Tab-separated table of C-alpha atoms and ligand atoms in Angstrom:
chain	number	residue	atom	x	y	z
L	4	MET	CA	36.488	-36.693	56.548
L	5	LEU	CA	37.022	-40.347	55.645
L	6	ARG	CA	40.103	-40.869	53.477
L	7	TYR	CA	41.811	-44.028	52.296
L	8	PHE	CA	44.830	-45.151	50.311
L	9	THR	CA	46.647	-48.356	49.569
L	10	ALA	CA	50.315	-49.143	48.867
L	11	GLY	CA	52.253	-52.227	47.910
L	12	GLU	CA	53.387	-54.325	44.984
L	13	SER	CA	51.809	-57.633	44.040
L	14	HIS	CA	55.002	-59.604	44.835
L	15	GLY	CA	56.449	-57.138	47.343
L	16	GLU	CA	56.785	-57.812	51.055
L	17	ALA	CA	53.304	-56.588	51.972
L	18	LEU	CA	50.284	-54.525	51.021
L	19	VAL	CA	49.341	-51.629	53.267
L	20	ALA	CA	46.064	-49.738	53.542
L	21	PHE	CA	45.334	-46.503	55.402
L	22	LEU	CA	41.933	-45.430	56.652
L	23	SER	CA	41.662	-42.058	58.309
L	24	GLY	CA	38.628	-40.254	59.729
L	25	LEU	CA	36.599	-42.982	61.440
L	26	PRO	CA	35.130	-41.965	64.815
L	27	ALA	CA	36.568	-43.397	68.032
L	28	GLY	CA	34.785	-46.239	69.809
L	29	LEU	CA	33.953	-48.545	66.874
L	30	LYS	CA	34.465	-52.192	67.807
L	31	VAL	CA	36.817	-53.863	65.316
L	32	ASP	CA	36.156	-57.561	64.897
L	33	GLN	CA	39.360	-59.089	63.507
L	34	ALA	CA	37.597	-62.357	62.572
L	35	PHE	CA	35.100	-60.405	60.451
L	36	VAL	CA	37.894	-58.536	58.632
L	37	ASP	CA	39.749	-61.797	57.926
L	38	ARG	CA	36.597	-63.478	56.677
L	39	GLU	CA	36.113	-60.632	54.186
L	40	LEU	CA	39.677	-61.222	52.972
L	41	TRP	CA	38.908	-64.929	52.688
L	42	ARG	CA	35.773	-64.141	50.655
L	43	ARG	CA	37.885	-62.146	48.148
L	44	GLN	CA	40.098	-65.174	47.627
L	45	GLN	CA	37.236	-67.536	46.774
L	46	GLY	CA	35.496	-68.502	43.550
L	47	TYR	CA	35.795	-71.138	40.862
L	48	GLY	CA	38.395	-70.139	38.274
L	49	ARG	CA	40.983	-68.596	40.579
L	50	GLY	CA	44.682	-69.269	39.972
L	51	GLY	CA	47.233	-71.099	42.113
L	52	ARG	CA	48.212	-67.992	44.053
L	53	MET	CA	45.021	-68.107	46.115
L	54	LYS	CA	46.311	-71.291	47.730
L	55	ILE	CA	49.458	-69.636	49.085
L	56	GLU	CA	47.999	-66.229	49.970
L	57	ARG	CA	45.515	-66.862	52.814
L	58	ASP	CA	45.327	-63.185	53.742
L	59	THR	CA	45.043	-61.877	57.261
L	60	ALA	CA	44.858	-58.246	58.309
L	61	HIS	CA	47.630	-57.112	60.616
L	62	ILE	CA	46.349	-53.867	62.119
L	63	LEU	CA	49.292	-51.599	62.935
L	64	SER	CA	47.613	-48.482	64.261
L	65	GLY	CA	44.368	-46.678	65.083
L	66	VAL	CA	42.809	-49.615	66.965
L	67	ARG	CA	43.581	-50.324	70.635
L	68	HIS	CA	41.902	-52.822	72.941
L	69	GLY	CA	39.607	-53.810	70.079
L	70	ILE	CA	38.175	-50.371	69.300
L	71	THR	CA	39.055	-47.490	66.994
L	72	ILE	CA	40.632	-44.516	68.768
L	73	GLY	CA	40.013	-41.828	66.131
L	74	SER	CA	43.603	-41.995	64.846
L	75	PRO	CA	44.479	-43.142	61.317
L	76	ILE	CA	44.219	-46.896	60.869
L	77	ALA	CA	47.042	-48.692	59.050
L	78	VAL	CA	46.591	-52.316	58.024
L	79	GLN	CA	49.293	-54.609	56.652
L	80	LEU	CA	48.700	-57.714	54.567
L	81	GLU	CA	51.774	-59.858	54.361
L	82	ASN	CA	52.560	-61.380	50.954
L	83	ARG	CA	53.279	-65.000	51.780
L	84	ASP	CA	55.062	-65.446	48.456
L	85	TRP	CA	57.634	-62.737	49.310
L	86	LYS	CA	60.370	-65.261	50.110
L	87	ASN	CA	60.274	-66.354	46.447
L	88	TRP	CA	60.592	-62.754	45.226
L	89	GLU	CA	62.979	-61.215	47.732
L	90	GLU	CA	65.921	-61.493	45.343
L	91	SER	CA	64.139	-60.597	42.100
L	92	LEU	CA	62.190	-57.631	43.494
L	93	PRO	CA	64.347	-56.183	46.289
L	94	VAL	CA	63.956	-52.684	47.684
L	95	GLY	CA	67.710	-52.194	47.391
L	96	ALA	CA	69.664	-52.406	44.116
L	97	GLY	CA	70.036	-56.200	44.336
L	98	ASP	CA	71.502	-58.363	41.599
L	99	ALA	CA	70.260	-57.299	38.143
L	100	ALA	CA	70.715	-60.883	36.866
L	101	ARG	CA	67.892	-62.022	39.191
L	102	HIS	CA	65.417	-59.396	37.975
L	103	LYS	CA	62.323	-61.108	36.431
L	104	GLN	CA	61.436	-59.012	33.404
L	105	VAL	CA	58.062	-58.913	31.691
L	106	ALA	CA	59.582	-58.912	28.232
L	107	SER	CA	56.432	-58.439	26.139
L	108	PRO	CA	53.381	-56.381	27.159
L	109	ARG	CA	50.144	-58.361	27.697
L	110	PRO	CA	47.106	-56.978	25.816
L	111	GLY	CA	44.385	-55.881	28.263
L	112	HIS	CA	46.893	-55.124	31.021
L	113	ALA	CA	48.509	-51.807	31.953
L	114	ASP	CA	51.868	-53.207	30.733
L	115	LEU	CA	52.395	-51.142	27.568
L	116	ALA	CA	50.624	-47.926	28.628
L	117	GLY	CA	52.403	-48.028	32.007
L	118	ALA	CA	55.860	-48.709	30.546
L	119	LEU	CA	55.437	-45.815	28.102
L	120	LYS	CA	54.141	-43.493	30.818
L	121	TYR	CA	56.877	-44.196	33.405
L	122	ASN	CA	59.626	-44.741	30.841
L	123	PHE	CA	60.380	-48.310	31.973
L	124	SER	CA	62.212	-50.576	29.498
L	125	GLU	CA	59.882	-53.481	30.375
L	126	ALA	CA	56.677	-54.001	32.388
L	127	ARG	CA	57.674	-55.610	35.713
L	128	TYR	CA	57.041	-52.519	37.876
L	129	VAL	CA	53.787	-51.801	36.002
L	130	LEU	CA	52.381	-55.280	36.577
L	131	GLU	CA	53.370	-55.175	40.231
L	132	ARG	CA	51.175	-52.209	41.057
L	133	ALA	CA	48.407	-52.506	38.424
L	134	SER	CA	47.641	-56.069	39.555
L	135	ALA	CA	44.333	-56.707	41.329
L	136	ARG	CA	46.272	-58.083	44.281
L	137	GLU	CA	45.914	-54.467	45.448
L	138	SER	CA	42.169	-54.988	45.879
L	139	ALA	CA	42.904	-57.153	48.956
L	140	ALA	CA	44.077	-54.017	50.774
L	141	ARG	CA	40.818	-52.285	49.869
L	142	VAL	CA	38.839	-55.256	51.194
L	143	ALA	CA	40.640	-54.987	54.569
L	144	ILE	CA	39.682	-51.340	55.120
L	145	GLY	CA	36.306	-51.886	53.427
L	146	ALA	CA	35.604	-54.475	56.124
L	147	ILE	CA	36.191	-51.827	58.794
L	148	ALA	CA	33.861	-49.474	56.896
L	149	LYS	CA	31.272	-52.289	56.895
L	150	LEU	CA	31.592	-52.596	60.699
L	151	PHE	CA	30.919	-48.861	60.952
L	152	LEU	CA	27.858	-49.179	58.689
L	153	HIS	CA	26.602	-52.193	60.704
L	154	ASP	CA	26.425	-49.922	63.767
L	155	LEU	CA	24.067	-47.720	61.729
L	156	GLY	CA	22.031	-50.751	60.615
L	157	MET	CA	23.385	-50.934	57.039
L	158	GLU	CA	24.805	-54.000	55.272
L	159	VAL	CA	26.627	-54.356	51.955
L	160	LEU	CA	26.938	-57.674	50.075
L	161	SER	CA	27.118	-58.923	46.490
L	162	HIS	CA	26.091	-61.751	44.204
L	163	VAL	CA	26.977	-62.824	40.696
L	164	ILE	CA	24.550	-62.159	37.833
L	165	THR	CA	26.615	-63.253	34.834
L	166	THR	CA	29.585	-65.505	34.127
L	167	GLY	CA	30.455	-65.901	30.469
L	168	SER	CA	27.239	-66.538	28.561
L	169	VAL	CA	25.129	-67.499	31.639
L	170	THR	CA	22.961	-64.772	33.214
L	171	VAL	CA	20.416	-64.751	36.041
L	172	HIS	CA	17.518	-62.622	34.843
L	173	ASP	CA	15.235	-62.746	37.893
L	174	HIS	CA	15.419	-60.184	40.669
L	175	VAL	CA	17.442	-61.603	43.574
L	176	PRO	CA	15.965	-60.453	46.894
L	177	TRP	CA	18.175	-59.315	49.781
L	178	GLU	CA	17.492	-62.466	51.863
L	179	LYS	CA	19.013	-64.620	49.105
L	180	VAL	CA	22.027	-62.352	48.750
L	181	ARG	CA	22.432	-62.461	52.537
L	182	SER	CA	22.263	-66.275	52.616
L	183	LEU	CA	25.190	-66.504	50.153
L	184	TYR	CA	27.366	-64.818	52.768
L	185	ASP	CA	26.980	-67.798	55.125
L	186	ARG	CA	28.355	-70.310	52.619
L	187	ASP	CA	31.663	-71.863	53.605
L	188	GLU	CA	32.376	-72.917	50.045
L	189	VAL	CA	32.066	-70.372	47.278
L	190	LEU	CA	31.614	-71.567	43.736
L	191	LEU	CA	30.410	-68.560	41.732
L	192	ASN	CA	28.455	-66.741	44.465
L	193	CYS	CA	25.277	-67.026	42.437
L	194	ALA	CA	21.880	-67.180	44.158
L	195	ASP	CA	20.439	-69.516	41.498
L	196	SER	CA	22.055	-72.940	41.972
L	197	ASP	CA	21.178	-74.220	38.456
L	198	ALA	CA	22.649	-71.132	36.854
L	199	GLU	CA	25.682	-71.494	39.109
L	200	GLN	CA	26.341	-75.001	37.765
L	201	HIS	CA	26.101	-73.681	34.194
L	202	MET	CA	28.505	-70.891	35.135
L	203	LYS	CA	30.941	-73.494	36.430
L	204	GLU	CA	30.702	-75.317	33.076
L	205	GLU	CA	31.545	-72.040	31.321
L	206	VAL	CA	34.666	-71.706	33.470
L	207	ASP	CA	35.603	-75.347	32.781
L	208	LYS	CA	35.422	-74.633	29.039
L	209	VAL	CA	37.916	-71.757	29.219
L	210	LEU	CA	40.144	-73.680	31.614
L	211	LYS	CA	40.410	-76.340	28.919
L	212	SER	CA	40.887	-73.960	26.004
L	213	GLY	CA	43.380	-71.590	27.689
L	214	ASP	CA	40.964	-68.665	27.421
L	215	SER	CA	39.315	-66.459	30.104
L	216	LEU	CA	35.942	-65.006	31.124
L	217	GLY	CA	34.325	-61.835	32.402
L	218	GLY	CA	30.894	-61.299	33.890
L	219	VAL	CA	28.625	-59.125	35.994
L	220	PHE	CA	28.255	-58.793	39.770
L	221	GLU	CA	25.680	-56.822	41.705
L	222	VAL	CA	26.384	-55.098	45.015
L	223	VAL	CA	23.364	-54.558	47.259
L	224	ALA	CA	23.452	-52.017	50.089
L	225	HIS	CA	20.619	-52.863	52.457
L	226	ASN	CA	18.831	-50.533	54.881
L	227	VAL	CA	20.471	-47.314	53.668
L	228	PRO	CA	18.390	-44.347	54.846
L	229	PRO	CA	17.249	-41.630	52.446
L	230	GLY	CA	19.536	-38.606	52.332
L	231	LEU	CA	23.097	-39.824	51.671
L	232	GLY	CA	24.808	-37.849	48.897
L	233	THR	CA	23.391	-34.720	47.313
L	234	TYR	CA	22.343	-33.198	43.989
L	235	ALA	CA	23.774	-29.861	45.206
L	236	GLN	CA	27.177	-30.355	43.570
L	237	TRP	CA	28.292	-32.724	40.786
L	238	ASP	CA	31.062	-34.325	42.795
L	239	GLU	CA	28.841	-34.979	45.810
L	240	ARG	CA	26.241	-37.063	43.987
L	241	LEU	CA	26.026	-40.557	45.489
L	242	ASP	CA	25.546	-42.259	42.100
L	243	ALA	CA	28.687	-40.566	40.738
L	244	LEU	CA	30.717	-41.462	43.833
L	245	LEU	CA	29.606	-45.101	43.745
L	246	ALA	CA	30.183	-45.402	40.001
L	247	ALA	CA	33.753	-44.096	40.382
L	248	ALA	CA	34.388	-46.358	43.374
L	249	VAL	CA	33.261	-49.511	41.557
L	250	MET	CA	34.834	-48.509	38.224
L	251	SER	CA	38.160	-48.014	40.016
L	252	LEU	CA	38.425	-51.784	40.461
L	253	GLN	CA	40.668	-53.699	38.092
L	254	ALA	CA	38.798	-55.135	35.062
L	255	VAL	CA	35.498	-53.288	35.738
L	256	LYS	CA	34.602	-51.633	32.434
L	257	ALA	CA	30.988	-50.529	33.003
L	258	VAL	CA	28.830	-49.686	36.000
L	259	GLU	CA	25.058	-49.683	36.194
L	260	ILE	CA	22.781	-48.379	38.944
L	261	GLY	CA	19.397	-50.051	39.313
L	262	ALA	CA	17.851	-50.826	35.929
L	263	GLY	CA	20.080	-48.162	34.333
L	264	VAL	CA	20.877	-49.874	31.027
L	265	ALA	CA	17.407	-51.332	30.331
L	266	ALA	CA	15.861	-48.007	31.392
L	267	ALA	CA	17.588	-46.262	28.486
L	268	PHE	CA	15.598	-48.468	26.091
L	269	SER	CA	12.212	-48.177	27.875
L	270	ALA	CA	9.412	-45.641	28.229
L	271	GLY	CA	9.271	-43.535	31.397
L	272	SER	CA	6.019	-45.119	32.515
L	273	ALA	CA	7.734	-48.514	32.633
L	274	VAL	CA	10.784	-47.270	34.503
L	275	HIS	CA	10.079	-44.722	37.229
L	276	ASP	CA	9.188	-46.077	40.657
L	277	GLU	CA	5.708	-44.821	41.515
L	278	ILE	CA	5.252	-43.381	44.989
L	279	GLY	CA	2.631	-44.490	47.501
L	280	TYR	CA	1.973	-43.922	51.162
L	281	GLY	CA	1.918	-47.115	53.170
L	282	GLY	CA	5.150	-47.203	55.099
L	283	SER	CA	8.696	-48.356	54.433
L	284	ALA	CA	11.764	-48.915	56.595
L	285	PHE	CA	12.404	-45.221	57.213
L	286	THR	CA	9.326	-43.157	56.276
L	287	GLY	CA	5.629	-43.425	55.493
L	288	PHE	CA	6.395	-43.328	51.761
L	289	SER	CA	6.630	-46.495	49.673
L	290	ARG	CA	7.664	-47.453	46.143
L	291	ALA	CA	6.055	-49.818	43.634
L	292	HIS	CA	9.509	-51.114	42.607
L	293	ASN	CA	13.134	-50.058	42.668
L	294	ASN	CA	14.316	-49.459	39.101
L	295	ALA	CA	16.232	-46.410	40.353
L	296	GLY	CA	18.473	-48.728	42.384
L	297	GLY	CA	17.931	-46.670	45.541
L	298	ILE	CA	19.275	-43.353	44.223
L	299	GLU	CA	17.400	-40.420	42.684
L	300	GLY	CA	19.070	-37.086	41.924
L	301	GLY	CA	22.318	-38.291	43.455
L	302	VAL	CA	20.611	-38.868	46.834
L	303	SER	CA	19.788	-42.223	48.449
L	304	ASN	CA	16.001	-42.551	48.554
L	305	GLY	CA	15.611	-45.231	51.239
L	306	GLU	CA	15.308	-48.194	48.870
L	307	GLU	CA	18.058	-50.795	48.531
L	308	ILE	CA	21.052	-49.490	46.603
L	309	ARG	CA	21.800	-51.845	43.706
L	310	ILE	CA	24.914	-51.293	41.627
L	311	ARG	CA	26.322	-53.632	39.003
L	312	GLY	CA	29.882	-53.947	37.782
L	313	TYR	CA	30.653	-55.361	34.328
L	314	LEU	CA	34.000	-57.125	34.118
L	315	LYS	CA	35.991	-57.655	30.963
L	316	PRO	CA	37.488	-61.146	30.587
L	317	ILE	CA	40.758	-61.719	32.447
L	318	SER	CA	43.621	-60.356	30.326
L	319	THR	CA	46.310	-62.980	30.964
L	320	LEU	CA	45.677	-65.976	28.741
L	321	ARG	CA	47.359	-69.380	28.955
L	322	ARG	CA	47.069	-69.318	25.166
L	323	PRO	CA	48.655	-65.835	24.919
L	324	LEU	CA	47.649	-63.147	22.459
L	325	GLN	CA	49.993	-61.459	20.034
L	326	SER	CA	52.433	-58.848	21.308
L	327	VAL	CA	55.854	-57.359	20.605
L	328	ASP	CA	59.126	-57.924	22.478
L	329	PHE	CA	60.095	-54.743	24.361
L	330	SER	CA	63.759	-54.911	23.352
L	331	SER	CA	63.846	-56.574	19.906
L	332	ARG	CA	60.458	-55.079	18.749
L	333	GLN	CA	59.847	-58.432	17.069
L	334	PRO	CA	56.386	-60.067	17.172
L	335	VAL	CA	56.075	-62.582	20.042
L	336	LYS	CA	53.350	-64.125	22.157
L	337	ALA	CA	52.496	-62.000	25.213
L	338	ALA	CA	54.234	-62.882	28.482
L	339	TYR	CA	52.374	-65.324	30.746
L	340	GLU	CA	52.299	-65.200	34.557
L	341	ARG	CA	50.193	-67.497	36.722
L	342	SER	CA	46.650	-66.180	36.488
L	343	ASP	CA	42.983	-66.489	37.383
L	344	VAL	CA	40.623	-67.258	34.507
L	345	CYS	CA	37.441	-65.923	36.141
L	346	VAL	CA	37.118	-63.555	39.122
L	347	VAL	CA	33.509	-62.331	39.136
L	348	PRO	CA	32.716	-63.382	42.758
L	349	ALA	CA	35.999	-61.913	44.043
L	350	ALA	CA	35.467	-58.670	42.133
L	351	GLY	CA	32.009	-58.485	43.749
L	352	VAL	CA	33.598	-58.704	47.209
L	353	ALA	CA	36.134	-55.992	46.317
L	354	ALA	CA	33.254	-53.840	45.017
L	355	GLU	CA	31.380	-54.349	48.306
L	356	ALA	CA	34.420	-52.833	50.022
L	357	MET	CA	34.396	-49.827	47.696
L	358	VAL	CA	30.639	-49.324	48.154
L	359	ALA	CA	31.000	-49.637	51.943
L	360	LEU	CA	33.847	-47.087	52.028
L	361	THR	CA	31.796	-44.685	49.890
L	362	LEU	CA	28.653	-45.043	52.011
L	363	ALA	CA	30.669	-44.683	55.220
L	364	LYS	CA	32.211	-41.478	53.847
L	365	CYS	CA	28.788	-40.064	52.923
L	366	ALA	CA	27.285	-41.143	56.260
L	367	LEU	CA	30.099	-39.390	58.149
L	368	GLU	CA	29.616	-36.265	56.059
L	369	LYS	CA	25.917	-36.288	56.967
L	370	PHE	CA	26.029	-37.379	60.610
L	371	GLY	CA	29.527	-36.280	61.678
L	372	GLY	CA	30.877	-37.201	65.102
L	373	ASP	CA	34.286	-37.911	66.587
L	374	SER	CA	33.020	-40.820	68.673
L	375	MET	CA	30.537	-43.557	67.830
L	376	THR	CA	28.370	-42.240	70.686
L	377	GLU	CA	28.142	-38.884	68.944
L	378	THR	CA	27.688	-40.357	65.438
L	379	THR	CA	24.956	-42.808	66.454
L	380	ARG	CA	23.165	-40.102	68.494
L	381	ASN	CA	23.104	-37.839	65.425
L	382	PHE	CA	22.042	-40.772	63.250
L	383	LYS	CA	19.168	-41.738	65.554
L	384	GLY	CA	18.031	-38.102	65.692
L	385	TYR	CA	17.854	-38.063	61.895
L	386	LEU	CA	15.904	-41.339	61.795
L	387	GLU	CA	13.443	-39.805	64.256
L	388	GLN	CA	13.123	-36.752	61.988
L	389	LEU	CA	12.365	-39.067	59.029
L	390	ARG	CA	9.753	-40.988	61.029
L	391	LYS	CA	8.000	-37.756	61.996
L	392	TYR	CA	8.130	-36.276	58.483
C	1	FMN	C1	39.788	-59.844	42.062
C	1	FMN	C2	40.489	-59.687	40.738
C	1	FMN	C3	41.470	-60.595	40.377
C	1	FMN	C4	42.121	-60.479	39.147
C	1	FMN	N1	43.044	-61.412	38.792
C	1	FMN	C5	43.626	-61.337	37.569
C	1	FMN	C6	44.552	-62.353	37.152
C	1	FMN	O1	44.844	-63.314	37.869
C	1	FMN	N2	45.083	-62.223	35.901
C	1	FMN	C7	44.767	-61.183	35.065
C	1	FMN	O2	45.274	-61.138	33.957
C	1	FMN	N3	43.909	-60.223	35.436
C	1	FMN	C8	43.338	-60.273	36.677
C	1	FMN	N4	42.456	-59.290	37.048
C	1	FMN	C9	42.199	-58.152	36.145
C	1	FMN	C10	43.404	-57.246	35.950
C	1	FMN	O3	43.962	-56.860	37.183
C	1	FMN	C11	43.046	-56.020	35.131
C	1	FMN	O4	42.292	-56.373	34.022
C	1	FMN	C12	44.319	-55.325	34.653
C	1	FMN	O5	45.044	-54.855	35.777
C	1	FMN	C13	44.055	-54.130	33.721
C	1	FMN	O6	43.258	-53.180	34.323
C	1	FMN	P1	41.864	-52.750	33.681
C	1	FMN	O7	41.201	-54.030	33.282
C	1	FMN	O8	41.131	-52.082	34.807
C	1	FMN	O9	42.142	-51.869	32.530
C	1	FMN	C14	41.796	-59.409	38.270
C	1	FMN	C15	40.804	-58.494	38.651
C	1	FMN	C16	40.149	-58.614	39.876
C	1	FMN	C17	39.088	-57.635	40.248
């Protein structure tokens, strides 16, 4: 069974991620993992921290001589800013005078709910763990999940649909999503270059006004065979697992699979993907379109899986919103800490990691195997069964 966790505070010494249950014999390409981490740090509208972070994955266990050995994988991501926080956020008691308090909770953050829940007098410890810095750890292990999926012919990438008031309405084919991956400079990771320029203007506006933006990304999982996930039990449905995985990311407030939202306002005849017989990647069956986003009844159906994440605007504002001081209870402006103003491309990359981890988990449940030889043999046998169906 594939299991994963992360640990670490935003300004602590390091983030750590654990990935347990991958078969032995998977080649781990360090450069690929680091490029995924780089991709999460890109995008127009990111804050100053991205310049000091430059993440790299330090693999501590579970990989030897470049391949997985079936043991749990632990990955460490050093926080390069730690030297500036060592005294204010020490593991030991330290000097209370150097403690950097978050004196007033920031609306839209976990600050107030977290302080109430854990009975903290202010929000420093809440911010440290609730921060989306944690998503870097997910991207590191998500990259290893992607390498596993690559060996089964599957790829997971994302693109940006909406930033602020600018939206791309046309369908973006896989080839265009794939070509975004090769870019060495990421603006808003949008496949439509005109729209991307307008998106940049939207970000410029909020940069000037001290405000922030949200948006929509779409993750596309390409070449996923039919049969991952099941309708047999509610918590094994692929759509439910993917929705939870993407929703678990910081600032994602809605998730849509395929044409999910528009479908609710349309007639059935305009929505459901009619079935033909003329051949597709895995079987003789074909579809007129893919409004289902590659999942029917909680099972992948062989079409591309398309899942969108809707992000609320970034909560930390340079022109802060109203709040209350934790100790005096007097009205004050919310605390400000260095912040991004728009993170839609980065959130898309983090969502790719979550989709990849989910698909890898479902693939291992279906195909099993303690070594890649065994897993790929089982996988190929299943593909043969589909071809002969
Ligand atoms: C990649 C990424 C980077 C983020 N960076 C920031 C940031 O710099 N400042 C901020 O206020 N929120 C940022 N967020 C969003 C917050 O982490 C998030 O809104 C907050 O923790 C509250 O959680 P919730 O929105 O899921 O309720 C970021 C989100 C993601 C996905």
